[in-house]
Amino acid sequence: MSTAILTGLPPVGSSLEGDLRSLGFDVRVAADAAEVSAALAAAPANARLALVDHRFVGHLHSLRLALTDPRFPAAAVHGALTVQPEARAALRDVVALADGRHRVGAHVGFPAAPASPLDVLPDALAAGLEAHGVAVHRPELGVLVADVPPDAPARAHAQAAVAATDDEAVRLRNAVKSRDGFFTTFCISPYSRYIARWCARRGFTPNQVTTASLLTALIAAGCAATGTRPGFVAAGLLLLFSFVLDCTDGQLARYSLQYSTLGAWLDATFDRAKEYAYYAGLALGAARGGEDVWALALGAMVLQTCRHVVDFAFNEANHDATANTSPTAALSGKLDSVGWTVWARRMIILPIGERWALIAVLTALTTPRIVFVVLLIGCAFAACYTTAGRVLRSVTRKARRTDRAARALFELTDSGPIAETAARVTRVKGAVTVPLLGLVATAALLVPLLVKPFGSPLGVAGAAVYAILAGLAVSSPLKGPLNWLLPPVLRAAEYLAILVLAARSDVAGALPAAFGLVAAVAYHHYDTVYRIRGGTGAPPHWLVRMIGGHEGRALAVTVAAVLWQGQGFTIALTALAAGIALAVLIESIRFWVSSGAPAVHDETGEPA
């Protein structure tokens, strides 16, 4: 159980002890730094520890934000400090340096003179932790109160400020992301936040809501797979309800501060699983009606995944770059001051809310073919819009990329042993050389597959050239202004090669097998992204080598097209998909449920 140490008995009428107990703390009282040190030593070593000034006046949610957020090793507001087990040793060192000036006054009185910031022991210890190199999180309170009044009049004033603000309303409002899409902001969040509060009061966890959202989407996919109009209508409604639950799980996590590593992994992967499973359901439903739209379904998955890789690669390349400004970014900032342009630009890029609403409505009213055609057109336009803007920003800014960013981009390329061998042969340099090599490599891979008959040996030759050129592209650190384009270009090359081969094979079951293969590889790439965002780097090198890297897989599918004609090609794709899925899932699950995995929660509201 977590322990909270008070620096004395709170004044008569204070709710401080009750508030701390309601947050799950075992409350203890210490009179000075020496007793704090003793209480610190007596507290369970594997539990959270909080230190709160006994004069503290503030909202319960201020204490909740400061003392219960699991994402930070240490956190503080004025008058309250908390540390997780990993920061306990640093806290002991800081407490040992504390002197008698932190001895508190009478149990129910106040110091004779007004308190300076260092007269508040938690504040002094928080400053000491920062001096010792511990990152102390200081939550943004906004209108919430967290104060240590030095005398009775100041206490009365602080209590009046607490009474003037409804912290439950603030808590509910802050459960919603500060930046989200138009559909989510105005059509979902106004009521999903109340569903989140309902879930919190009944003991449901964010992970349970996330799982319910996944199950709902899978049921929606099953309804779409029936191929009937009632099934399509039910699928659209269930997909929308799944999205409501998808918003609710994050709002529940923010409302109750129930962040977890497992929750981060579930939230990061289930959105993709839901959407792509729904694509498969639509394709199955169309097949029941005599239409084959598997190529469109696979194309939609390829386009959406490549859009995400563009987002991730650009952000990784620039988020810690120095001199990171450009005229294009300045123009975007000016447009943000014009309210309607903000929402227009957020809707144009078809974020997850708008996209799922579009899919749901079209599913209920039209056919799967129309759903995919409209989706492909909309997502293609959004991809061109966002990529063009980012290219303009990249070529006009004077940013200097860091070694960390260059390493992240290399890991996002997912280069295997063949590309690594080619990279060791020679090095290439130049501001545009890397993306140009990526485009030439893509052409070398795709052109033979498009112009030559299925199973032509020239497809294998093209894949070999692709592997060599892709290796040359990563032979030097990826610090150029446009080098972030390389990962999405390589993703598109690999995925499109599989799509083209399956579509041109004219073999029953080849396209569904290709859909499964791309889904398995895409999961590996999303897993890589979220590991990098968490600061732990890409999956183990042995896993990347085991599944071949992007160039090894491209070579494998072209060889399979030559060696196995007819149903053998479908079997080869299925076996490759199963093997990759098994390998990446086992390693991914092992990593994300381990204690060393980062809790990666998207609080930015970026389009997904």
Coordinates of C-alpha atoms in Angstrom, one line a residue:
M1 CA 0.0 0.0 0.0
S2 CA 1.2 3.5 -0.8
T3 CA 2.3 5.7 2.2
A4 CA 1.7 9.4 2.7
I5 CA 3.7 11.2 5.3
L6 CA 2.3 14.4 6.7
T7 CA 4.7 17.0 8.2
G8 CA 2.3 17.4 11.3
L9 CA -1.3 17.2 12.2
P10 CA -3.5 19.1 9.9
P11 CA -5.5 22.1 11.3
V12 CA -8.9 21.4 12.8
G13 CA -11.5 20.9 10.1
S14 CA -9.0 19.9 7.4
S15 CA -10.0 17.1 5.0
L16 CA -6.4 16.4 4.1
E17 CA -6.1 13.0 5.8
G18 CA -9.4 11.8 4.4
D19 CA -8.5 13.0 0.9
L20 CA -5.2 11.1 1.1
R21 CA -6.9 7.9 2.3
S22 CA -9.5 8.2 -0.5
L23 CA -6.5 8.1 -2.9
G24 CA -5.3 4.9 -1.5
F25 CA -2.6 6.1 0.9
D26 CA -1.8 4.9 4.4
V27 CA -1.3 8.2 6.2
R28 CA 1.4 8.8 8.8
V29 CA 2.5 11.9 10.7
A30 CA 6.1 13.1 11.1
A31 CA 7.1 16.3 12.9
D32 CA 10.4 17.2 11.2
A33 CA 13.0 16.0 8.7
A34 CA 14.4 13.5 11.2
E35 CA 11.0 11.9 11.6
V36 CA 10.5 12.0 7.9
S37 CA 13.7 10.1 7.4
A38 CA 12.5 7.5 9.9
A39 CA 9.1 7.2 8.3
L40 CA 10.8 6.9 4.9
A41 CA 12.9 4.0 6.1
A42 CA 9.8 2.3 7.6
A43 CA 7.7 2.6 4.5
P44 CA 7.5 -0.4 2.1
A45 CA 10.3 -0.2 -0.3
N46 CA 8.3 -1.4 -3.3
A47 CA 5.4 1.1 -2.9
R48 CA 4.8 4.7 -3.7
L49 CA 5.7 7.3 -1.0
A50 CA 4.2 10.8 -0.7
L51 CA 5.2 13.7 1.5
V52 CA 2.5 16.4 2.1
D53 CA 2.7 19.6 4.1
H54 CA 0.1 19.4 6.9
R55 CA -1.1 22.9 6.0
F56 CA -1.9 21.9 2.5
V57 CA -5.2 23.4 1.1
G58 CA -6.3 22.4 -2.4
H59 CA -8.6 20.3 -4.6
L60 CA -8.6 16.6 -4.3
H61 CA -7.9 16.3 -8.0
S62 CA -4.7 18.4 -7.5
L63 CA -3.5 15.8 -5.1
R64 CA -4.6 13.0 -7.4
L65 CA -2.6 14.5 -10.3
A66 CA 0.5 15.0 -8.2
L67 CA 0.5 11.9 -6.2
T68 CA -1.1 9.0 -8.1
D69 CA 0.0 9.3 -11.8
P70 CA 2.0 6.1 -12.4
R71 CA 4.0 7.4 -15.4
F72 CA 6.5 9.5 -13.5
P73 CA 9.2 8.5 -11.0
A74 CA 8.6 11.7 -9.1
A75 CA 6.0 14.4 -9.2
A76 CA 5.1 17.5 -7.1
V77 CA 2.8 20.4 -6.7
H78 CA 3.2 23.2 -4.1
G79 CA 3.1 21.4 -0.7
A80 CA 3.1 17.8 -1.9
L81 CA 5.7 15.4 -3.3
T82 CA 5.6 11.8 -4.4
V83 CA 8.2 9.3 -5.5
Q84 CA 8.0 5.9 -7.0
P85 CA 10.4 3.1 -5.8
E86 CA 13.0 3.9 -8.4
A87 CA 13.4 7.4 -6.9
R88 CA 13.4 6.4 -3.3
A89 CA 17.2 6.2 -3.0
A90 CA 17.6 9.8 -4.3
L91 CA 14.9 10.9 -1.8
R92 CA 16.8 9.4 1.1
D93 CA 19.9 11.2 0.1
V94 CA 18.0 14.5 -0.1
V95 CA 16.3 14.0 3.2
A96 CA 19.6 13.3 4.9
L97 CA 20.7 16.8 3.9
A98 CA 17.7 18.5 5.3
D99 CA 18.3 20.6 8.4
G100 CA 16.3 21.9 11.4
R101 CA 14.8 24.8 9.5
H102 CA 12.2 22.4 8.2
R103 CA 10.9 21.5 11.7
V104 CA 7.2 22.3 11.6
G105 CA 5.2 24.5 14.0
A106 CA 2.6 23.5 16.5
H107 CA 0.2 20.7 15.6
V108 CA -2.8 23.0 15.1
G109 CA -1.1 26.4 14.6
F110 CA 1.0 28.1 12.0
P111 CA 4.5 29.4 11.9
A112 CA 5.0 32.8 13.5
A113 CA 6.4 34.2 10.3
P114 CA 5.2 33.8 6.7
A115 CA 6.6 30.7 5.1
S116 CA 9.1 31.0 2.2
P117 CA 9.1 28.3 -0.4
L118 CA 11.9 26.5 1.4
D119 CA 9.9 26.4 4.6
V120 CA 7.6 23.9 2.9
L121 CA 9.5 20.6 3.2
P122 CA 7.9 18.8 0.2
D123 CA 9.0 21.8 -2.0
A124 CA 12.5 21.8 -0.6
L125 CA 12.8 18.0 -1.2
A126 CA 11.4 18.3 -4.7
A127 CA 14.1 21.0 -5.5
G128 CA 16.7 18.7 -4.0
L129 CA 15.6 15.8 -6.2
E130 CA 15.9 17.9 -9.3
A131 CA 19.4 19.0 -8.1
H132 CA 20.3 15.3 -7.9
G133 CA 19.2 14.7 -11.5
V134 CA 15.7 13.2 -10.8
A135 CA 13.0 14.5 -13.2
V136 CA 10.2 15.8 -11.1
H137 CA 6.9 16.0 -13.0
R138 CA 4.8 19.1 -12.2
P139 CA 1.3 18.6 -13.5
E140 CA -0.5 21.6 -15.0
L141 CA -3.3 22.4 -12.6
G142 CA -5.0 25.3 -14.4
V143 CA -7.8 26.6 -12.2
L144 CA -7.2 23.9 -9.6
V145 CA -5.7 25.0 -6.2
A146 CA -2.7 23.6 -4.5
D147 CA -1.4 25.9 -1.7
V148 CA 0.3 26.0 1.7
P149 CA -1.2 29.1 3.4
P150 CA 1.1 30.6 6.1
D151 CA -1.7 31.9 8.4
A152 CA -5.4 31.8 9.0
P153 CA -6.5 34.6 6.7
A154 CA -4.5 33.1 3.8
R155 CA -6.0 29.7 4.6
A156 CA -9.5 31.1 4.5
H157 CA -8.7 32.7 1.1
A158 CA -7.3 29.4 -0.3
Q159 CA -10.4 27.5 1.0
A160 CA -12.6 30.1 -0.7
A161 CA -10.7 29.5 -4.0
V162 CA -11.2 25.7 -3.6
A163 CA -14.9 26.2 -3.1
A164 CA -15.2 28.4 -6.1
T165 CA -14.1 25.7 -8.5
D166 CA -15.7 22.3 -9.1
D167 CA -12.8 20.0 -9.4
E168 CA -15.0 17.1 -10.6
A169 CA -16.0 19.3 -13.6
V170 CA -12.3 20.1 -14.3
R171 CA -11.4 16.4 -13.9
L172 CA -14.1 15.4 -16.4
R173 CA -13.1 18.1 -18.9
N174 CA -9.4 17.2 -18.7
A175 CA -10.3 13.5 -19.4
V176 CA -10.7 14.6 -23.0
K177 CA -7.6 15.2 -25.2
S178 CA -6.8 18.8 -25.7
R179 CA -6.3 18.2 -29.4
D180 CA -8.5 15.9 -31.3
G181 CA -10.4 15.6 -34.6
F182 CA -13.7 17.5 -35.4
F183 CA -15.9 14.4 -35.2
T184 CA -14.4 13.1 -32.0
T185 CA -14.5 16.6 -30.3
F186 CA -18.1 17.5 -31.2
C187 CA -19.8 14.1 -31.8
I188 CA -18.2 11.7 -29.4
S189 CA -16.4 13.4 -26.5
P190 CA -19.4 15.4 -25.2
Y191 CA -21.0 12.1 -23.9
S192 CA -18.1 9.6 -23.9
R193 CA -16.5 11.4 -21.0
Y194 CA -19.6 10.6 -18.9
I195 CA -19.4 7.0 -20.0
A196 CA -15.8 7.1 -18.8
R197 CA -16.9 8.4 -15.4
W198 CA -19.6 5.8 -15.2
C199 CA -17.0 3.1 -15.8
A200 CA -14.6 4.6 -13.2
R201 CA -17.3 4.6 -10.5
R202 CA -18.1 0.9 -11.2
G203 CA -14.5 -0.2 -11.1
F204 CA -14.0 -0.9 -14.8
T205 CA -10.4 -0.4 -16.0
P206 CA -9.2 1.2 -19.3
N207 CA -7.9 -2.2 -20.4
Q208 CA -11.4 -3.7 -20.0
V209 CA -12.9 -1.0 -22.1
T210 CA -10.2 -1.3 -24.7
T211 CA -10.9 -5.0 -25.0
A212 CA -14.7 -4.3 -25.2
S213 CA -14.0 -1.9 -28.1
L214 CA -12.0 -4.6 -29.9
L215 CA -14.7 -7.2 -29.4
T216 CA -17.3 -4.8 -30.7
A217 CA -15.3 -4.1 -33.8
L218 CA -14.7 -7.8 -34.4
I219 CA -18.5 -8.4 -34.1
A220 CA -19.0 -5.5 -36.6
A221 CA -16.6 -7.2 -39.0
G222 CA -18.5 -10.4 -38.6
C223 CA -21.8 -8.6 -39.4
A224 CA -20.2 -7.1 -42.5
A225 CA -19.0 -10.5 -43.5
T226 CA -22.6 -11.7 -43.8
G227 CA -22.9 -9.7 -47.0
T228 CA -26.6 -8.7 -46.3
R229 CA -28.0 -5.2 -46.0
P230 CA -29.1 -5.8 -42.4
G231 CA -25.6 -7.1 -41.7
F232 CA -24.0 -4.0 -43.2
V233 CA -26.3 -1.6 -41.2
A234 CA -25.5 -3.5 -38.0
A235 CA -21.8 -3.4 -38.9
G236 CA -21.8 0.4 -39.4
L237 CA -23.6 1.0 -36.1
L238 CA -21.3 -1.4 -34.2
L239 CA -18.2 0.2 -35.7
L240 CA -19.3 3.6 -34.4
F241 CA -20.0 2.2 -31.0
S242 CA -16.6 0.6 -31.0
F243 CA -15.1 4.0 -31.7
V244 CA -17.1 5.5 -28.8
L245 CA -15.5 2.8 -26.5
D246 CA -12.1 3.6 -28.1
C247 CA -12.4 7.2 -27.0
T248 CA -13.8 6.1 -23.6
D249 CA -10.8 4.0 -22.7
G250 CA -8.4 6.8 -23.0
Q251 CA -10.7 9.2 -21.2
L252 CA -11.1 6.7 -18.4
A253 CA -7.3 6.4 -18.1
R254 CA -7.0 10.2 -17.9
Y255 CA -10.0 10.5 -15.5
S256 CA -8.7 7.9 -13.1
L257 CA -5.0 8.1 -13.9
Q258 CA -4.9 4.4 -14.6
Y259 CA -2.0 4.3 -17.0
S260 CA -0.2 1.0 -17.5
T261 CA 2.3 -0.6 -19.9
L262 CA -0.2 -3.2 -20.9
G263 CA -2.8 -0.5 -21.6
A264 CA -0.4 1.4 -23.7
W265 CA 0.3 -1.7 -25.8
L266 CA -3.4 -2.6 -26.2
D267 CA -4.3 0.9 -27.1
A268 CA -1.5 1.2 -29.6
T269 CA -2.3 -2.0 -31.5
F270 CA -6.0 -2.6 -31.1
D271 CA -7.0 0.4 -33.2
R272 CA -5.1 -1.0 -36.2
A273 CA -6.4 -4.6 -35.5
K274 CA -10.0 -3.3 -35.4
E275 CA -9.8 -1.3 -38.6
Y276 CA -8.0 -3.9 -40.6
A277 CA -10.3 -6.7 -39.4
Y278 CA -13.2 -4.6 -40.5
Y279 CA -11.6 -4.3 -43.9
A280 CA -11.4 -8.1 -44.1
G281 CA -15.1 -8.4 -43.0
L282 CA -16.2 -6.1 -45.8
A283 CA -14.2 -8.1 -48.3
L284 CA -15.7 -11.4 -47.1
G285 CA -19.2 -9.8 -47.3
A286 CA -18.6 -8.6 -50.8
A287 CA -17.4 -12.1 -51.8
R288 CA -20.7 -13.6 -50.5
G289 CA -22.4 -11.2 -53.0
G290 CA -20.2 -12.3 -55.9
E291 CA -17.7 -9.3 -55.8
D292 CA -14.0 -9.6 -55.2
V293 CA -12.7 -6.5 -53.4
W294 CA -9.7 -8.1 -51.6
A295 CA -7.3 -6.0 -53.8
L296 CA -9.1 -2.8 -52.7
A297 CA -9.1 -4.0 -49.0
L298 CA -5.4 -4.7 -49.2
G299 CA -4.8 -1.4 -51.0
A300 CA -6.6 0.5 -48.2
M301 CA -4.6 -1.2 -45.5
V302 CA -1.3 -0.5 -47.4
L303 CA -2.2 3.2 -47.9
Q304 CA -3.3 3.6 -44.2
T305 CA -0.2 2.0 -42.9
C306 CA 2.1 4.0 -45.1
R307 CA 0.3 7.2 -43.9
H308 CA 1.1 6.3 -40.3
V309 CA 4.8 5.6 -41.2
V310 CA 5.0 9.0 -42.8
D311 CA 3.7 10.5 -39.5
F312 CA 6.0 8.5 -37.3
A313 CA 9.1 9.0 -39.4
F314 CA 8.6 12.8 -39.8
N315 CA 8.0 13.2 -36.0
E316 CA 11.0 11.1 -35.0
A317 CA 13.2 13.0 -37.4
N318 CA 12.3 16.4 -36.1
H319 CA 11.0 16.3 -32.5
D320 CA 14.5 16.8 -30.9
A321 CA 16.2 18.6 -33.8
T322 CA 17.9 22.0 -33.2
A323 CA 17.0 25.2 -35.0
N324 CA 13.8 23.5 -35.9
T325 CA 11.9 26.3 -37.6
S326 CA 10.7 27.1 -41.1
P327 CA 8.5 29.6 -43.0
T328 CA 6.0 26.8 -43.6
A329 CA 5.7 26.0 -39.9
A330 CA 5.3 29.7 -39.2
L331 CA 2.4 29.9 -41.7
S332 CA 0.8 26.9 -40.1
G333 CA 1.0 28.6 -36.7
K334 CA -0.7 31.7 -38.1
L335 CA -3.5 29.6 -39.6
D336 CA -4.0 28.0 -36.2
S337 CA -5.1 31.5 -34.9
V338 CA -8.0 31.4 -37.4
G339 CA -10.4 29.0 -35.7
W340 CA -12.2 27.5 -38.7
T341 CA -9.0 26.6 -40.5
V342 CA -7.9 24.5 -37.6
W343 CA -10.9 22.2 -37.9
A344 CA -10.9 22.2 -41.7
R345 CA -7.2 21.1 -41.8
R346 CA -7.9 18.4 -39.2
M347 CA -10.9 17.0 -41.2
I348 CA -9.0 17.1 -44.5
I349 CA -6.4 14.5 -43.2
L350 CA -9.2 12.0 -42.3
P351 CA -8.2 11.2 -38.7
I352 CA -9.5 8.1 -37.1
G353 CA -12.9 9.6 -36.1
E354 CA -13.8 11.1 -39.4
R355 CA -12.5 8.0 -41.2
W356 CA -14.4 5.5 -39.1
A357 CA -17.6 7.6 -39.4
L358 CA -17.2 7.7 -43.2
I359 CA -16.7 3.9 -43.3
A360 CA -19.6 3.2 -41.0
V361 CA -22.1 5.4 -43.0
L362 CA -20.9 4.1 -46.4
T363 CA -21.1 0.5 -45.1
A364 CA -24.8 1.0 -44.0
L365 CA -25.9 2.8 -47.2
T366 CA -23.7 1.5 -50.1
T367 CA -21.6 -1.5 -51.1
P368 CA -18.1 -2.7 -49.9
R369 CA -16.7 -1.6 -53.3
I370 CA -17.9 1.9 -52.9
V371 CA -16.6 2.0 -49.3
F372 CA -13.1 1.1 -50.4
V373 CA -13.0 3.3 -53.4
V374 CA -14.1 6.4 -51.4
L375 CA -11.7 5.4 -48.6
L376 CA -8.8 5.1 -51.0
I377 CA -9.6 8.4 -52.7
G378 CA -10.0 10.2 -49.4
C379 CA -6.9 8.7 -47.8
A380 CA -4.8 9.3 -50.9
F381 CA -5.7 13.0 -50.9
A382 CA -5.0 13.2 -47.2
A383 CA -1.6 11.5 -47.7
C384 CA -0.6 13.8 -50.5
Y385 CA -1.7 16.9 -48.4
T386 CA 0.2 15.9 -45.3
T387 CA 3.3 14.6 -47.1
A388 CA 3.6 17.7 -49.3
G389 CA 3.3 20.0 -46.3
R390 CA 6.0 18.1 -44.4
V391 CA 8.3 18.0 -47.4
L392 CA 8.0 21.8 -47.7
R393 CA 8.7 22.2 -44.0
S394 CA 11.8 19.9 -44.3
V395 CA 13.4 21.7 -47.2
T396 CA 12.8 25.2 -45.8
R397 CA 13.9 24.7 -42.2
K398 CA 17.5 24.7 -41.0
A399 CA 17.2 21.9 -38.5
R400 CA 20.1 19.8 -37.4
R401 CA 19.0 16.2 -36.8
T402 CA 20.4 14.3 -33.8
D403 CA 22.1 10.9 -33.7
R404 CA 19.1 9.6 -31.8
A405 CA 16.8 10.7 -34.7
A406 CA 19.1 9.1 -37.3
R407 CA 19.1 5.9 -35.3
A408 CA 15.3 5.9 -35.0
L409 CA 14.9 6.4 -38.8
F410 CA 17.3 3.5 -39.5
E411 CA 15.3 1.3 -37.1
L412 CA 12.1 2.3 -38.9
T413 CA 13.5 1.1 -42.2
D414 CA 13.5 -2.4 -40.8
S415 CA 16.6 -3.3 -42.8
G416 CA 17.6 -7.0 -42.7
P417 CA 20.9 -8.9 -43.3
I418 CA 21.0 -8.3 -47.1
A419 CA 20.6 -4.6 -46.8
E420 CA 23.1 -4.5 -43.9
T421 CA 25.7 -6.3 -46.1
A422 CA 25.2 -3.9 -48.9
A423 CA 25.5 -0.9 -46.6
R424 CA 28.9 -2.1 -45.5
V425 CA 30.3 -2.2 -49.0
T426 CA 30.1 1.6 -49.7
R427 CA 28.6 4.8 -48.3
V428 CA 26.4 7.3 -50.1
K429 CA 25.9 10.9 -49.1
G430 CA 23.9 13.9 -50.3
A431 CA 20.8 15.7 -49.2
V432 CA 18.5 14.0 -51.8
T433 CA 20.5 10.9 -52.4
V434 CA 18.8 8.8 -49.7
P435 CA 15.2 9.3 -50.7
L436 CA 16.1 9.1 -54.4
L437 CA 17.8 5.8 -53.8
G438 CA 14.6 4.6 -52.1
L439 CA 12.5 5.6 -55.0
V440 CA 14.8 4.0 -57.5
A441 CA 14.9 0.8 -55.4
T442 CA 11.1 0.8 -55.3
A443 CA 10.9 1.2 -59.1
A444 CA 13.4 -1.6 -59.5
L445 CA 11.2 -3.9 -57.4
L446 CA 7.8 -3.0 -58.8
V447 CA 8.3 -2.3 -62.5
P448 CA 9.2 -6.0 -63.4
L449 CA 6.3 -7.2 -61.3
L450 CA 3.9 -4.9 -63.2
V451 CA 5.1 -5.3 -66.8
K452 CA 6.3 -8.9 -66.9
P453 CA 4.1 -12.1 -66.6
F454 CA 3.5 -13.5 -63.1
G455 CA 6.4 -15.7 -62.0
S456 CA 9.0 -14.1 -64.3
P457 CA 12.6 -14.5 -63.0
L458 CA 13.1 -10.8 -63.7
G459 CA 10.9 -10.2 -60.6
V460 CA 13.6 -11.9 -58.5
A461 CA 16.3 -9.8 -60.2
G462 CA 14.4 -6.7 -59.5
A463 CA 14.0 -7.7 -55.8
A464 CA 17.8 -8.3 -55.6
V465 CA 18.5 -4.8 -57.0
Y466 CA 16.0 -3.4 -54.6
A467 CA 17.8 -5.1 -51.6
I468 CA 21.1 -3.7 -52.7
L469 CA 19.9 -0.1 -53.3
A470 CA 17.9 -0.1 -50.1
G471 CA 21.1 -1.1 -48.3
L472 CA 23.0 1.7 -49.9
A473 CA 20.3 4.1 -48.8
V474 CA 21.0 3.3 -45.1
S475 CA 24.8 3.2 -45.4
S476 CA 25.2 6.7 -43.9
P477 CA 23.4 8.3 -40.9
L478 CA 20.0 9.4 -41.9
K479 CA 20.3 13.1 -41.0
G480 CA 19.3 14.7 -44.3
P481 CA 16.3 17.0 -44.5
L482 CA 14.3 14.5 -46.5
N483 CA 15.7 11.2 -45.1
W484 CA 12.5 10.7 -43.1
L485 CA 10.8 9.7 -46.4
L486 CA 12.9 6.5 -46.7
P487 CA 10.9 4.4 -44.2
P488 CA 7.5 5.1 -45.8
V489 CA 8.9 4.6 -49.3
L490 CA 10.3 1.2 -48.3
R491 CA 7.1 0.2 -46.6
A492 CA 5.1 1.1 -49.7
A493 CA 7.6 -0.9 -51.9
E494 CA 7.3 -4.1 -49.8
Y495 CA 3.5 -3.9 -49.3
L496 CA 2.8 -3.1 -52.9
A497 CA 5.1 -5.9 -54.2
I498 CA 3.0 -8.4 -52.2
L499 CA -0.3 -6.8 -53.5
V500 CA 0.8 -6.8 -57.1
L501 CA 2.0 -10.4 -57.0
A502 CA -1.2 -11.6 -55.4
A503 CA -3.4 -9.7 -57.7
R504 CA -1.6 -10.8 -60.9
S505 CA -1.4 -14.5 -59.8
D506 CA -5.1 -15.1 -60.6
V507 CA -5.0 -17.8 -57.9
A508 CA -7.9 -18.4 -55.6
G509 CA -7.1 -17.3 -52.1
A510 CA -3.9 -15.4 -53.0
L511 CA -5.2 -12.0 -52.2
P512 CA -6.7 -13.0 -48.8
A513 CA -3.3 -14.7 -48.0
A514 CA -1.5 -11.5 -49.1
F515 CA -3.8 -9.5 -46.8
G516 CA -2.8 -11.7 -43.9
L517 CA 0.9 -11.4 -44.7
V518 CA 0.8 -7.6 -44.9
A519 CA -1.2 -7.5 -41.7
A520 CA 1.5 -9.5 -39.9
V521 CA 4.3 -7.4 -41.2
A522 CA 2.4 -4.2 -40.5
Y523 CA 1.9 -5.3 -36.9
H524 CA 5.7 -5.7 -36.6
H525 CA 6.2 -2.2 -38.0
Y526 CA 3.7 -0.7 -35.6
D527 CA 5.4 -2.6 -32.7
T528 CA 8.7 -1.1 -33.8
V529 CA 7.2 2.4 -33.8
Y530 CA 5.8 2.3 -30.3
R531 CA 9.0 0.8 -28.9
I532 CA 11.0 3.7 -30.4
R533 CA 8.5 6.2 -29.1
G534 CA 9.0 4.7 -25.7
G535 CA 12.7 5.1 -25.9
T536 CA 13.7 1.5 -25.9
G537 CA 14.6 1.2 -29.5
A538 CA 13.6 -1.3 -32.2
P539 CA 12.8 -5.0 -31.5
P540 CA 15.8 -7.3 -31.0
H541 CA 18.1 -7.5 -34.0
W542 CA 17.7 -11.3 -34.0
L543 CA 14.0 -10.9 -34.7
V544 CA 14.5 -8.5 -37.6
R545 CA 17.0 -11.0 -39.1
M546 CA 14.7 -13.9 -38.5
I547 CA 11.9 -12.4 -40.4
G548 CA 14.2 -11.2 -43.2
G549 CA 14.0 -7.4 -43.0
H550 CA 11.9 -5.7 -45.6
E551 CA 14.3 -6.6 -48.5
G552 CA 14.5 -10.2 -47.5
R553 CA 10.7 -10.6 -47.4
A554 CA 10.4 -8.8 -50.8
L555 CA 12.9 -11.3 -52.2
A556 CA 11.1 -14.2 -50.6
V557 CA 7.7 -13.4 -52.2
T558 CA 9.2 -12.9 -55.6
V559 CA 11.1 -16.2 -55.4
A560 CA 7.8 -17.9 -54.2
A561 CA 6.1 -16.5 -57.3
V562 CA 8.7 -18.2 -59.5
L563 CA 8.9 -21.5 -57.7
W564 CA 5.2 -22.1 -57.0
Q565 CA 2.5 -21.5 -59.5
G566 CA -1.2 -21.9 -58.8
Q567 CA -2.3 -22.9 -55.3
G568 CA 1.3 -23.3 -54.2
F569 CA 1.7 -19.6 -54.2
T570 CA -1.2 -19.1 -51.9
I571 CA 0.2 -21.7 -49.6
A572 CA 3.6 -20.0 -49.6
L573 CA 2.0 -16.6 -48.7
T574 CA 0.0 -18.2 -46.0
A575 CA 2.9 -20.0 -44.5
L576 CA 5.1 -16.9 -44.6
A577 CA 2.3 -14.8 -42.9
A578 CA 1.8 -17.5 -40.2
G579 CA 5.5 -17.7 -39.5
I580 CA 6.0 -13.9 -39.3
A581 CA 2.9 -13.4 -37.2
L582 CA 4.0 -16.1 -34.7
A583 CA 7.5 -14.8 -34.3
V584 CA 6.6 -11.1 -33.9
L585 CA 3.6 -11.7 -31.7
I586 CA 5.5 -13.9 -29.2
E587 CA 8.3 -11.4 -28.9
S588 CA 6.0 -8.4 -28.8
I589 CA 3.8 -9.9 -26.0
R590 CA 6.9 -10.9 -24.1
F591 CA 8.2 -7.3 -24.3
W592 CA 5.1 -5.4 -23.6
V593 CA 4.1 -7.4 -20.5
S594 CA 7.7 -7.2 -19.1
S595 CA 8.5 -4.7 -16.4
G596 CA 11.0 -2.9 -18.7
A597 CA 8.5 -1.9 -21.3
P598 CA 7.6 1.8 -21.6
A599 CA 4.1 3.2 -21.1
V600 CA 3.5 4.9 -24.4
H601 CA 0.3 6.9 -24.2
D602 CA -0.8 9.2 -27.0
E603 CA -1.8 12.5 -25.3
T604 CA -1.2 14.6 -28.3
G605 CA -4.4 14.0 -30.2
E606 CA -2.4 13.4 -33.4
P607 CA -4.4 11.7 -36.2
A608 CA -4.4 7.9 -36.1

